[in-house]
Short mmCIF file of C-alpha atoms and ligand atoms in Angstrom, two decimals:
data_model
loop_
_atom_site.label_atom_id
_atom_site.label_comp_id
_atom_site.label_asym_id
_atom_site.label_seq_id
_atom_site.Cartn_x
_atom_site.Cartn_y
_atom_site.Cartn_z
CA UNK A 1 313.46 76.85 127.25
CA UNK A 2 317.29 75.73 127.04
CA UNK A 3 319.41 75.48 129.76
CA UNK A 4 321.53 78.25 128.55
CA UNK A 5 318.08 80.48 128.63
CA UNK A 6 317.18 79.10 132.03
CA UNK A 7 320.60 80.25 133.51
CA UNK A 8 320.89 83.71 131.74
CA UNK A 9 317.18 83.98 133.09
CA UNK A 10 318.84 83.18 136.97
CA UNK A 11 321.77 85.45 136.70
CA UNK A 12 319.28 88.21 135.09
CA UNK A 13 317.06 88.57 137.84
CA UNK A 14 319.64 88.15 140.20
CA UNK A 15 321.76 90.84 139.34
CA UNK A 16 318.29 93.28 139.31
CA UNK A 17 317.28 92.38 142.28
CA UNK A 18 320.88 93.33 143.96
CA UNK A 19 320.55 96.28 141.60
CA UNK A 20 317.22 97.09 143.12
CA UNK A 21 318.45 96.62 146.73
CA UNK A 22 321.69 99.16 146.02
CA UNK A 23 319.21 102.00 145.09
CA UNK A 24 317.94 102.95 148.37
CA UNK A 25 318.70 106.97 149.01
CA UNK A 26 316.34 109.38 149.09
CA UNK A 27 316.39 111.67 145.90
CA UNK A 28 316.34 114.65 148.13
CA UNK A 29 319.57 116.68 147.30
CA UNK A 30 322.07 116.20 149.67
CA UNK A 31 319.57 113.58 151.95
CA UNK A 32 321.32 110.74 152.60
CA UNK A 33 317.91 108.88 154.32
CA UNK A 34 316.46 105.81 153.12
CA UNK A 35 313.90 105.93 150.52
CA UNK A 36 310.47 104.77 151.10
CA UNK A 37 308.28 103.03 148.39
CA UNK A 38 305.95 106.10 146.89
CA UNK A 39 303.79 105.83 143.58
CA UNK A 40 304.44 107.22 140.18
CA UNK A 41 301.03 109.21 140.91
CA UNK A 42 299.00 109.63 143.85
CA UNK A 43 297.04 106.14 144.71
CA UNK A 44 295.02 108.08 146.73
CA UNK A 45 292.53 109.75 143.98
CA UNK A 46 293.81 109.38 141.03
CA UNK A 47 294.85 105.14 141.05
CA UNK A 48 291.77 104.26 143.02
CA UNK A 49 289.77 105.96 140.51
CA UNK A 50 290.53 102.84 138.69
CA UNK A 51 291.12 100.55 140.90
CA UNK A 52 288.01 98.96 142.20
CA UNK A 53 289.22 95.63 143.29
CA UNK A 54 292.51 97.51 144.52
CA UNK A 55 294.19 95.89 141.35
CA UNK A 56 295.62 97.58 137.83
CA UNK A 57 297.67 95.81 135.09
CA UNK A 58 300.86 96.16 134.11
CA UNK A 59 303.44 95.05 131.25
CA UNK A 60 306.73 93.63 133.02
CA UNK A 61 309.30 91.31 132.22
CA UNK A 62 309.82 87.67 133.05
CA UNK A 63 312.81 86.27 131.60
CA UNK A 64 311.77 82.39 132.36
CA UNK A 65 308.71 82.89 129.89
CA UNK A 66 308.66 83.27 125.91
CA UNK A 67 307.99 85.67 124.98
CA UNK A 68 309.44 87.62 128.51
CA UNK A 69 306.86 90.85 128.22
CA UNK A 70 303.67 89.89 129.85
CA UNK A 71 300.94 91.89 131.53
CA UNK A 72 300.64 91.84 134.99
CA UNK A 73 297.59 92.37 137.48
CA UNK A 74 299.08 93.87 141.06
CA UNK A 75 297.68 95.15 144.13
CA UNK A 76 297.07 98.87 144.77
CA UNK A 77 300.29 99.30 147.01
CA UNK A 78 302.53 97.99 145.22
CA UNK A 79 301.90 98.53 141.80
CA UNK A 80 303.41 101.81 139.54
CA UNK A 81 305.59 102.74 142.88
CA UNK A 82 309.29 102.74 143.73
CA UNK A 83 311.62 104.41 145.98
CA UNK A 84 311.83 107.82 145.87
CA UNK A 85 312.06 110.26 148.40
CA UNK A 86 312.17 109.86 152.46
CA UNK A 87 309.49 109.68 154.36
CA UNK A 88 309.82 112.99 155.12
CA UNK A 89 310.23 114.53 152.14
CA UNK A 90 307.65 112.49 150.36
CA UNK A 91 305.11 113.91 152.69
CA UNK A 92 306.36 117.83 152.80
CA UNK A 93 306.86 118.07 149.38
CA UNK A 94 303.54 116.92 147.79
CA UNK A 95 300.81 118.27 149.84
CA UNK A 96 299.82 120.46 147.47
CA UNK A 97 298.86 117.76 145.10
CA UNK A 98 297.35 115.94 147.12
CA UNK A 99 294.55 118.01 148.10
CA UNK A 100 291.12 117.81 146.19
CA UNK A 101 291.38 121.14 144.09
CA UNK A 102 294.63 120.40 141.58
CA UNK A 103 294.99 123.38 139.31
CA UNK A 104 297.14 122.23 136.32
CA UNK A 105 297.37 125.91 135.01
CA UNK A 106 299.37 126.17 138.15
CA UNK A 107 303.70 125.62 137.58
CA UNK A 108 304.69 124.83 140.64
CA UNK A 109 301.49 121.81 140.69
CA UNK A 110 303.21 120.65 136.98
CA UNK A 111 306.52 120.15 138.64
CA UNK A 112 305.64 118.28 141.19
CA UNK A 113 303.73 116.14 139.00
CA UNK A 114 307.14 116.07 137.13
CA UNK A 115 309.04 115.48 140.37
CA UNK A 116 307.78 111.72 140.78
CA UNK A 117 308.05 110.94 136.87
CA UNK A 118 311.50 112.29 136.43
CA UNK A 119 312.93 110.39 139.60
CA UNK A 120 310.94 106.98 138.71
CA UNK A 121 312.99 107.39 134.99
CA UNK A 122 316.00 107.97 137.04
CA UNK A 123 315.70 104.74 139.46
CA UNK A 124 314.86 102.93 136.51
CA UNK A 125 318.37 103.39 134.76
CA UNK A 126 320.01 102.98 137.56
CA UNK A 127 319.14 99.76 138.25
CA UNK A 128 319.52 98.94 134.89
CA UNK A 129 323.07 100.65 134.40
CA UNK A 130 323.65 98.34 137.94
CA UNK A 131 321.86 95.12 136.37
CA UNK A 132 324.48 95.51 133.26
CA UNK A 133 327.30 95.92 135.60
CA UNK A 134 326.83 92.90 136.97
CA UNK A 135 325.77 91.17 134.43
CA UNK A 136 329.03 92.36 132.53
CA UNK A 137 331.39 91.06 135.86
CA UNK A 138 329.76 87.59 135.83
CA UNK A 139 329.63 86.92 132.57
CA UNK A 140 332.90 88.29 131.96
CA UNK A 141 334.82 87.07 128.29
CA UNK A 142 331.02 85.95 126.82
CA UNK A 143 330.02 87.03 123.63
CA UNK A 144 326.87 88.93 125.56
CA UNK A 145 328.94 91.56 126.46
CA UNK A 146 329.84 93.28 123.64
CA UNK A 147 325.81 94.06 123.27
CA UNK A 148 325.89 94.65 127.30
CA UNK A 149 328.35 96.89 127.11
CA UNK A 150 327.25 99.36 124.71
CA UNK A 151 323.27 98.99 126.47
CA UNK A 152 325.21 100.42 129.82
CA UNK A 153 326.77 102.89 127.84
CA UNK A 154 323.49 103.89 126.51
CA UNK A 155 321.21 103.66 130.23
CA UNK A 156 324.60 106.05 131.50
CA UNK A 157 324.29 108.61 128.11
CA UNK A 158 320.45 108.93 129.29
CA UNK A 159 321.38 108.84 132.95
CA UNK A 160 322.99 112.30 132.38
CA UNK A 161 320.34 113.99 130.27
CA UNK A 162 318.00 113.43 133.14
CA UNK A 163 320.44 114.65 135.45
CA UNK A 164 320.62 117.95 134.03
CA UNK A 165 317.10 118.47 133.71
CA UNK A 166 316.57 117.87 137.32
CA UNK A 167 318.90 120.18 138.45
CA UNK A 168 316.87 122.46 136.72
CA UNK A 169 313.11 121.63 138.58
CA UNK A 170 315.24 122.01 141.79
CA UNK A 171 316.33 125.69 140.81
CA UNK A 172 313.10 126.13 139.62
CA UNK A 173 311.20 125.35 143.35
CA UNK A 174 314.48 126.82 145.22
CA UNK A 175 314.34 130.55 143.14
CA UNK A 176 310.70 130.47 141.85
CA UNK A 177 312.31 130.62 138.00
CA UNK A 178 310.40 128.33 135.17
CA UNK A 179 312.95 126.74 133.00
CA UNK A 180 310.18 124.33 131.51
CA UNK A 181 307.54 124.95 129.68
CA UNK A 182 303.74 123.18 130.33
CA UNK A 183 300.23 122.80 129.02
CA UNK A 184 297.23 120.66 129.37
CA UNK A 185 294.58 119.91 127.97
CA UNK A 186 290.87 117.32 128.98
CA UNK A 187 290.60 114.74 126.67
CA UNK A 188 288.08 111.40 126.87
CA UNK A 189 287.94 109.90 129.69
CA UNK A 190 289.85 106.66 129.39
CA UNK A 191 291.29 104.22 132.46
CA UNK A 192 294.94 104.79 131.97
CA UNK A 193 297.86 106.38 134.20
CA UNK A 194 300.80 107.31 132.03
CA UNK A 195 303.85 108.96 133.79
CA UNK A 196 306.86 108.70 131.27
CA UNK A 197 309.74 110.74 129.96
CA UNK A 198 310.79 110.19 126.72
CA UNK A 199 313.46 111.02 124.09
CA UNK A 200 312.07 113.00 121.11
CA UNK A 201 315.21 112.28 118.70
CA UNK A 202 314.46 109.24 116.77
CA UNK A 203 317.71 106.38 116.75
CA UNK A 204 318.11 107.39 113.36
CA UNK A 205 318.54 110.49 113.71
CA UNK A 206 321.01 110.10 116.57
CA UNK A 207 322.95 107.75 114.25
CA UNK A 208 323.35 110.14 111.64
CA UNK A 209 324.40 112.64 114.04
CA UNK A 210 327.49 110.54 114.97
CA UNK A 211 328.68 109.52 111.35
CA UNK A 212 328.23 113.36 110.67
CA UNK A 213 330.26 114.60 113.81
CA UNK A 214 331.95 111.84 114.42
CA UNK A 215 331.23 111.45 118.05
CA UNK A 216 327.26 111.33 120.22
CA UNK A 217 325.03 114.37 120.30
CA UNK A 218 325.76 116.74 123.07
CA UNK A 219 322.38 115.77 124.74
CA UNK A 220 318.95 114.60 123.44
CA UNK A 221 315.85 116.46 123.94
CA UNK A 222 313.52 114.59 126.79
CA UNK A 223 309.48 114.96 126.51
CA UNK A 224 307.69 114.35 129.59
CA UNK A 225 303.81 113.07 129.37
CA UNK A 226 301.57 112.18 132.07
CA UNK A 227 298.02 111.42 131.56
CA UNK A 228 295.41 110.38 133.70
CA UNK A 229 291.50 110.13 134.79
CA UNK A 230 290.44 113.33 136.39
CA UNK A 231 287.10 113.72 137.73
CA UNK A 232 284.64 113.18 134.41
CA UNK A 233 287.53 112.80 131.77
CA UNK A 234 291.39 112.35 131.54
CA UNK A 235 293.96 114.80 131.65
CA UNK A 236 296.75 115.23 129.61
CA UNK A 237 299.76 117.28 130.47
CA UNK A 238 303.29 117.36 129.65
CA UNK A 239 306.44 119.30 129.69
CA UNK A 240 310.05 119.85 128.35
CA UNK A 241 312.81 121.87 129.15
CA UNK A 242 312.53 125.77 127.71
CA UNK A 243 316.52 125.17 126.11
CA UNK A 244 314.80 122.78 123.38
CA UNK A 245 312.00 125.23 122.77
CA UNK A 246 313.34 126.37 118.81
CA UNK A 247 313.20 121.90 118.12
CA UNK A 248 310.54 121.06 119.76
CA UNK A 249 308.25 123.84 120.07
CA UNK A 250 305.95 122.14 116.89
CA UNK A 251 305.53 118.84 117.76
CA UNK A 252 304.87 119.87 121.70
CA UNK A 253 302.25 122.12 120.01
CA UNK A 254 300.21 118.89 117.73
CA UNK A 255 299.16 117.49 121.14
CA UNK A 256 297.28 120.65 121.91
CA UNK A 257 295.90 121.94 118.84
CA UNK A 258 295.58 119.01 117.21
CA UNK A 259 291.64 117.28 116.82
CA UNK A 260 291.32 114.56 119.50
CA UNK A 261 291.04 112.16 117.88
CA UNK A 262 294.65 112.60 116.42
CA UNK A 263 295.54 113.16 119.91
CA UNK A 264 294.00 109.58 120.78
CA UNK A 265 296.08 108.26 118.22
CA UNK A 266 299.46 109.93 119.89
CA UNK A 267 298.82 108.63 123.03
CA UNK A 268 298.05 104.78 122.08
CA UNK A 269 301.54 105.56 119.90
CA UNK A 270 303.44 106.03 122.94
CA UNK A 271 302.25 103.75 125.10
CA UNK A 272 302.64 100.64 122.78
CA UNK A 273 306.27 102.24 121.14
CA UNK A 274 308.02 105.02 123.68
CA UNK A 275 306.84 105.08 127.10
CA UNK A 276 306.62 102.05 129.02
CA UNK A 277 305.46 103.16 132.61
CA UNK A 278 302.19 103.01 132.53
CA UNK A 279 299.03 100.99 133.97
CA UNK A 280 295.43 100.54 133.25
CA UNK A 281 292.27 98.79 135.08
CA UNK A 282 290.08 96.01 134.79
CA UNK A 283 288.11 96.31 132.14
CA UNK A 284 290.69 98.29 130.03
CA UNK A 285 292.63 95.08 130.31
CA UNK A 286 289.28 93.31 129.15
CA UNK A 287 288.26 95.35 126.37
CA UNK A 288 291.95 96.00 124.89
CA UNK A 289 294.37 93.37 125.65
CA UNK A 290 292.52 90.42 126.72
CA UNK A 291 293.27 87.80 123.66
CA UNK A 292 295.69 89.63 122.42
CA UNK A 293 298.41 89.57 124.31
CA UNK A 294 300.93 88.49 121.86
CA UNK A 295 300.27 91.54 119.93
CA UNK A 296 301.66 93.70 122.99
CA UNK A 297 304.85 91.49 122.73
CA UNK A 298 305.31 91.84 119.23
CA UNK A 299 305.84 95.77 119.68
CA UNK A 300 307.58 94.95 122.18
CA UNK A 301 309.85 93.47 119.63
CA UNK A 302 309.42 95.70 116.99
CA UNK A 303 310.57 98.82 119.33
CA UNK A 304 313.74 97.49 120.08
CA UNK A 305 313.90 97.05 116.51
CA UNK A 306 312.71 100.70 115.12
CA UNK A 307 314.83 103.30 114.30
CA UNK A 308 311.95 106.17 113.41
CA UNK A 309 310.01 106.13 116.91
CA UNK A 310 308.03 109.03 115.94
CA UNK A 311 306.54 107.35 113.46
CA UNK A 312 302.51 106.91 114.03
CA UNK A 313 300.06 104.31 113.20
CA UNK A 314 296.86 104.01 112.70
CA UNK A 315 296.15 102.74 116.13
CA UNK A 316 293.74 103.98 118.87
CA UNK A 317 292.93 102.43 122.03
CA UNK A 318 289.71 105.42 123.03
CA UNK A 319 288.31 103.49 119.58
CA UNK A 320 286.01 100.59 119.55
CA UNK A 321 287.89 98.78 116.22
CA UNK A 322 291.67 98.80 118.43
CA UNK A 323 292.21 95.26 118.69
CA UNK A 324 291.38 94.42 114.83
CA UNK A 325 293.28 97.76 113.92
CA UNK A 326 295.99 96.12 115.82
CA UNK A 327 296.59 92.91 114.04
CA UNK A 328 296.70 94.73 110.98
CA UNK A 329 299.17 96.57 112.05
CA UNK A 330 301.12 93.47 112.64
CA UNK A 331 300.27 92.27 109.27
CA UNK A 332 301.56 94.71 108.03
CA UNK A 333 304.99 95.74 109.87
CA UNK A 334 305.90 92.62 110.97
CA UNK A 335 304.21 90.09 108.40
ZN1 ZN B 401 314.99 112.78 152.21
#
């Protein structure tokens, strides 16, 4: 690594970690209290399930290393959490959730499951709208910025979309309206937590909008997913906003009706191209990332890279063929 590398990777983690620090208010409308560290989902049931040794992997970002995305193995408490709501609030609002009978037919029990997922997407651009700031002010004249510019412009575009769909699951708890629309379904059992939103317009398609109109769509349609083990198998469940029902309404639909094995397929999708909050055990690490590592970096790569992210592959983690399925994928999108 060149010394160049070795002081963008300094001023990098510098400027998150202030960015980290500046985030501390509860999410609470109108509390002003200091957040406390809560998880993404409950540890308490549903991590633990996986978490034998109190431990679960993670892919995160170390700029001193080539390639930066590594996974991660993290203790119990600290792992898939940030902060979220007071301590107060963080224990009024999810009792119901935390309980042993969780009825996912239930709305109210889908937004709070929302609640957590929604917020963590929310810290996370925030600090990284923060990290650019700063990384724009001290690096002020380089030829970086250009390319940090327009990423803060991006994280701040997003920033709003989620804004206006939480204002919504706050109307919805305060007046007892739905303005979202959710289903579930079981599906294999497999050690995972997923707890993402993500944007179901593809970059191309966002491009094309802007040549055509000549400025950025008005907003882009968010998906939210969550999946998780559940007593004997995992469940699935996700959510958008009722507004996008007319453009979304048929793909929301595939993950439901759709054979599961296709649904398999979806999942592993998303988790290796759209959603990257998400953690899995032991011996999911063992039996589908152990030795290939480099793989998980490469799509890494090849995200940041891909303009059609709904796009599928052939790729399945629930089957037993995923890690040679894998390199052929690489073989064959990235030679
Ligand atoms: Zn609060």
């Amino acid at each position: 690594m060149n010394k160049e590398k070795i002081e963008f990777a300094k001023l990098f983690s510098n400027c998150k970690k202030k960015a980290i620090t500046s985030v501390r208010e509860c999410y609470y409308p109108e509390c002003k209290t200091q957040s406390i560290n809560s998880h993404i989902l409950q540890k308490n049931g549903i991590l633990s399930s996986i978490a034998p040794k109190k431990h679960l992997w993670e892919l995160g970002i170390n700029h001193y290393k080539s390639p930066p995305f590594r996974f991660e193995r993290n203790g119990l408490n600290q792992i898939f959490s940030f902060n979220c709501f007071c301590e107060k609030h963080d224990n009024s609002l999810f009792k119901k959730i935390e309980s042993e009978v969780i009825d996912f037919s239930d709305y109210e029990t889908c937004l709070l499951f929302t609640l957590r997922t929604i917020y963590n997407e929310i810290f996370r651009k925030e600090v990284n709208s923060k990290t650019f700031e700063c990384l724009i002010q001290e690096k002020d004249g380089s030829y970086n910025n250009a390319h940090f510019r327009e990423t803060l412009r991006q994280e701040k575009l997003g920033l709003d979309d989620l804004k206006l769909l939480e204002n919504d699951i706050w109307s919805d708890f305060n007046n007892k309206t739905q303005s979202y629309i959710f289903n579930n379904r079981k599906i294999k059992r497999a050690e995972i937590c997923l707890s993402s939103f993500y944007t179901y317009d593809t970059s191309i398609e966002i491009e094309n909008y802007y040549y055509k109109f000549g400025k950025d769509m008005e907003r882009t349609s968010e998906i939210y997913i969550n999946s998780f083990p559940f007593e004997k198998h995992s469940i699935l469940l996700m959510g958008y906003h009722k507004r996008d029902e007319n453009k979304l309404k048929g793909y929301f639909n595939t993950f439901f009706k759709e054979n599961e094995k296709k649904v398999q397929r979806r999942i592993t999708n998303l988790m290796l191209f759209n959603c990257e909050t998400w953690v899995v055990s032991d011996n999911f690490h063992k039996s589908k990332i152990e030795g290939i590592e480099d793989l998980y970096a490469t799509a890494v790569t090849y995200t940041g890279n891909n303009k059609n992210e709904r796009k599928t592959f052939d790729l399945n983690f629930f089957n037993e063929d995923f890690k040679t399925k894998f390199q052929q994928w690489k073989n064959n999108n990235v030679g």
